[in-house]
Amino acid sequence: SHGHVLSMLEPEHLPMLSLQAAVKSYPAALLHIPEAMQTAAICLMSVSLCGRMLHLVPPVHRSETLCMAAIENEPTALQFVPADIRKRLSAAAVAMCGQALQYVPHAQLTREMCLAAVRNPRGRRQEHRRGVTGPPQHSRGSSCSPLYAVPHDFLDHDMCVAALNADPLAITYVPM
């Protein structure tokens, strides 16, 4: 990795414009920029291009605005949003892509949120992004129905029918 080489260079040897250009070309370049040089603007650029890069953003920069930018690019980036902010952004993430439902705190789940998720299982997600790297996704994959994340209390006939109408493969998660 070239990360340790960058950390040995003095900040004046790494102009901000060069760092911004690197992140714009390759969002995961954030991984190789010393944390002390990761400005809010550079972090915002990275997550705007690839929401999953939120896991690389130092906690000090994980503002609601930056987290929302990540979610707008990749709703499942909700998993990397700090808990206090996640409560406020969960409904928006689920509205964009039902797969985000698995990252909503259980106490915050509502029947309406779950119904929105199963009706829009994959949302407007882009399956291929330039420069995507990151930790393994702890989801069951983009091809499965968010029905698996719906609490048992909400799993009724209407919920299951809505899930099946959106994705016939949701049958896997319909209780027998």
CSV table of C-alpha atoms in Angstrom, one decimal:
chain,number,residue,atom,x,y,z
A,1,SER,CA,0.0,0.0,0.0
A,2,HIS,CA,1.1,3.5,-0.7
A,3,GLY,CA,-0.7,4.9,2.3
A,4,HIS,CA,2.4,4.8,4.5
A,5,VAL,CA,4.4,6.7,1.9
A,6,LEU,CA,1.8,9.5,1.8
A,7,SER,CA,1.8,9.8,5.6
A,8,MET,CA,5.6,10.4,5.6
A,9,LEU,CA,5.2,13.4,3.2
A,10,GLU,CA,4.7,16.8,4.6
A,11,PRO,CA,1.4,18.4,3.8
A,12,GLU,CA,2.9,21.1,1.5
A,13,HIS,CA,4.1,18.2,-0.8
A,14,LEU,CA,0.5,17.1,-1.3
A,15,PRO,CA,-1.5,20.0,-2.7
A,16,MET,CA,-5.2,19.8,-1.9
A,17,LEU,CA,-6.0,20.1,-5.6
A,18,SER,CA,-4.0,16.9,-6.2
A,19,LEU,CA,-5.8,15.1,-3.4
A,20,GLN,CA,-9.2,16.2,-4.7
A,21,ALA,CA,-8.3,15.1,-8.2
A,22,ALA,CA,-7.3,11.7,-6.9
A,23,VAL,CA,-10.5,11.2,-5.0
A,24,LYS,CA,-12.6,12.5,-8.0
A,25,SER,CA,-10.9,9.9,-10.2
A,26,TYR,CA,-10.9,7.1,-7.6
A,27,PRO,CA,-13.2,7.6,-4.6
A,28,ALA,CA,-11.3,4.9,-2.6
A,29,ALA,CA,-8.2,7.1,-2.8
A,30,LEU,CA,-9.5,8.4,0.5
A,31,LEU,CA,-8.0,5.3,2.0
A,32,HIS,CA,-4.5,6.5,1.1
A,33,ILE,CA,-4.8,10.1,2.3
A,34,PRO,CA,-3.5,10.6,5.8
A,35,GLU,CA,-6.4,11.3,8.2
A,36,ALA,CA,-5.0,14.7,9.1
A,37,MET,CA,-5.3,15.7,5.5
A,38,GLN,CA,-8.8,14.4,4.9
A,39,THR,CA,-10.9,17.6,4.8
A,40,ALA,CA,-14.7,17.6,4.9
A,41,ALA,CA,-14.7,18.6,1.2
A,42,ILE,CA,-12.5,15.7,0.2
A,43,CYS,CA,-14.6,13.3,2.2
A,44,LEU,CA,-17.8,14.7,0.7
A,45,MET,CA,-16.4,14.3,-2.8
A,46,SER,CA,-15.5,10.6,-2.0
A,47,VAL,CA,-18.9,9.6,-0.6
A,48,SER,CA,-20.8,11.6,-3.2
A,49,LEU,CA,-19.1,9.4,-5.8
A,50,CYS,CA,-19.3,6.2,-3.9
A,51,GLY,CA,-21.4,6.1,-0.7
A,52,ARG,CA,-19.7,3.1,0.7
A,53,MET,CA,-16.6,5.2,1.2
A,54,LEU,CA,-18.3,6.6,4.3
A,55,HIS,CA,-16.6,3.8,6.3
A,56,LEU,CA,-13.3,5.5,5.5
A,57,VAL,CA,-14.4,9.0,6.7
A,58,PRO,CA,-13.0,10.0,10.1
A,59,PRO,CA,-15.8,10.3,12.7
A,60,VAL,CA,-15.2,14.1,13.0
A,61,HIS,CA,-16.4,14.6,9.4
A,62,ARG,CA,-19.4,12.3,9.5
A,63,SER,CA,-21.9,15.1,9.6
A,64,GLU,CA,-25.6,14.7,8.7
A,65,THR,CA,-24.9,16.5,5.4
A,66,LEU,CA,-22.0,14.2,4.5
A,67,CYS,CA,-23.9,11.1,5.6
A,68,MET,CA,-26.9,12.1,3.5
A,69,ALA,CA,-24.6,12.6,0.4
A,70,ALA,CA,-23.3,9.0,1.0
A,71,ILE,CA,-26.9,7.7,1.3
A,72,GLU,CA,-28.0,9.5,-1.8
A,73,ASN,CA,-25.3,7.7,-3.7
A,74,GLU,CA,-25.7,4.3,-2.0
A,75,PRO,CA,-28.6,3.9,0.5
A,76,THR,CA,-27.0,1.0,2.2
A,77,ALA,CA,-24.2,3.3,3.4
A,78,LEU,CA,-26.7,3.8,6.2
A,79,GLN,CA,-24.7,1.0,8.0
A,80,PHE,CA,-21.7,3.4,8.4
A,81,VAL,CA,-23.8,6.4,9.7
A,82,PRO,CA,-23.3,7.3,13.4
A,83,ALA,CA,-26.3,6.1,15.5
A,84,ASP,CA,-27.5,9.6,16.4
A,85,ILE,CA,-27.6,10.6,12.7
A,86,ARG,CA,-28.9,7.2,11.5
A,87,LYS,CA,-32.2,7.8,13.4
A,88,ARG,CA,-32.8,10.9,11.3
A,89,LEU,CA,-31.7,9.5,7.9
A,90,SER,CA,-33.2,5.9,8.1
A,91,ALA,CA,-36.5,6.7,6.5
A,92,ALA,CA,-34.9,8.6,3.6
A,93,ALA,CA,-32.4,5.7,2.9
A,94,VAL,CA,-35.2,3.1,2.9
A,95,ALA,CA,-37.3,5.3,0.6
A,96,MET,CA,-34.4,5.3,-1.9
A,97,CYS,CA,-33.7,1.6,-1.6
A,98,GLY,CA,-35.4,-1.1,0.4
A,99,GLN,CA,-32.1,-2.9,1.1
A,100,ALA,CA,-31.3,-0.1,3.6
A,101,LEU,CA,-34.0,-1.5,5.9
A,102,GLN,CA,-31.5,-4.0,7.4
A,103,TYR,CA,-29.5,-1.1,8.9
A,104,VAL,CA,-32.4,0.7,10.5
A,105,PRO,CA,-32.4,0.3,14.3
A,106,HIS,CA,-35.1,-2.2,15.2
A,107,ALA,CA,-36.9,0.2,17.6
A,108,GLN,CA,-37.3,2.7,14.8
A,109,LEU,CA,-38.9,0.3,12.3
A,110,THR,CA,-42.5,1.0,11.4
A,111,ARG,CA,-44.9,-1.0,9.3
A,112,GLU,CA,-45.0,1.9,6.8
A,113,MET,CA,-41.2,1.9,6.5
A,114,CYS,CA,-41.1,-1.9,6.0
A,115,LEU,CA,-43.9,-1.7,3.4
A,116,ALA,CA,-42.0,1.0,1.5
A,117,ALA,CA,-38.8,-1.2,1.6
A,118,VAL,CA,-40.5,-4.3,0.2
A,119,ARG,CA,-42.2,-2.3,-2.5
A,120,ASN,CA,-38.9,-0.8,-3.6
A,121,PRO,CA,-36.3,-3.6,-2.9
A,122,ARG,CA,-33.4,-2.3,-5.0
A,123,GLY,CA,-34.4,1.3,-5.6
A,124,ARG,CA,-32.3,3.3,-8.0
A,125,ARG,CA,-29.0,1.7,-7.0
A,126,GLN,CA,-26.2,1.4,-9.5
A,127,GLU,CA,-24.6,-2.0,-9.3
A,128,HIS,CA,-21.2,-1.0,-10.8
A,129,ARG,CA,-19.3,2.0,-9.6
A,130,ARG,CA,-15.8,3.2,-10.4
A,131,GLY,CA,-13.4,2.9,-7.6
A,132,VAL,CA,-15.5,0.8,-5.2
A,133,THR,CA,-13.7,-1.0,-2.5
A,134,GLY,CA,-14.5,-1.4,1.1
A,135,PRO,CA,-15.4,-3.8,3.9
A,136,PRO,CA,-17.6,-6.7,3.1
A,137,GLN,CA,-21.2,-5.8,2.9
A,138,HIS,CA,-23.1,-7.4,5.7
A,139,SER,CA,-26.2,-7.6,3.7
A,140,ARG,CA,-27.6,-10.7,2.2
A,141,GLY,CA,-26.9,-9.2,-1.2
A,142,SER,CA,-28.6,-6.8,-3.5
A,143,SER,CA,-30.6,-9.6,-5.1
A,144,CYS,CA,-32.7,-10.5,-2.1
A,145,SER,CA,-35.8,-9.0,-0.8
A,146,PRO,CA,-35.8,-6.7,2.2
A,147,LEU,CA,-38.6,-8.9,3.5
A,148,TYR,CA,-36.0,-10.8,5.5
A,149,ALA,CA,-35.4,-7.7,7.6
A,150,VAL,CA,-39.1,-7.1,8.3
A,151,PRO,CA,-39.9,-7.8,12.0
A,152,HIS,CA,-42.2,-10.8,12.5
A,153,ASP,CA,-44.9,-8.5,13.9
A,154,PHE,CA,-45.3,-6.8,10.5
A,155,LEU,CA,-45.1,-10.0,8.4
A,156,ASP,CA,-48.8,-10.3,7.4
A,157,HIS,CA,-50.6,-11.1,4.2
A,158,ASP,CA,-50.4,-7.6,2.8
A,159,MET,CA,-46.7,-7.2,3.5
A,160,CYS,CA,-45.9,-10.5,1.8
A,161,VAL,CA,-48.1,-9.7,-1.2
A,162,ALA,CA,-46.4,-6.3,-1.6
A,163,ALA,CA,-43.0,-8.0,-1.5
A,164,LEU,CA,-43.9,-10.6,-4.0
A,165,ASN,CA,-45.4,-8.0,-6.4
A,166,ALA,CA,-42.1,-6.1,-6.3
A,167,ASP,CA,-39.9,-9.2,-6.4
A,168,PRO,CA,-41.2,-12.7,-7.0
A,169,LEU,CA,-38.0,-14.1,-5.5
A,170,ALA,CA,-39.2,-12.7,-2.1
A,171,ILE,CA,-41.0,-16.0,-1.8
A,172,THR,CA,-37.9,-17.2,-0.1
A,173,TYR,CA,-38.7,-15.0,2.9
A,174,VAL,CA,-42.5,-15.5,3.1
A,175,PRO,CA,-43.3,-17.5,6.2
A,176,MET,CA,-45.0,-20.9,5.6
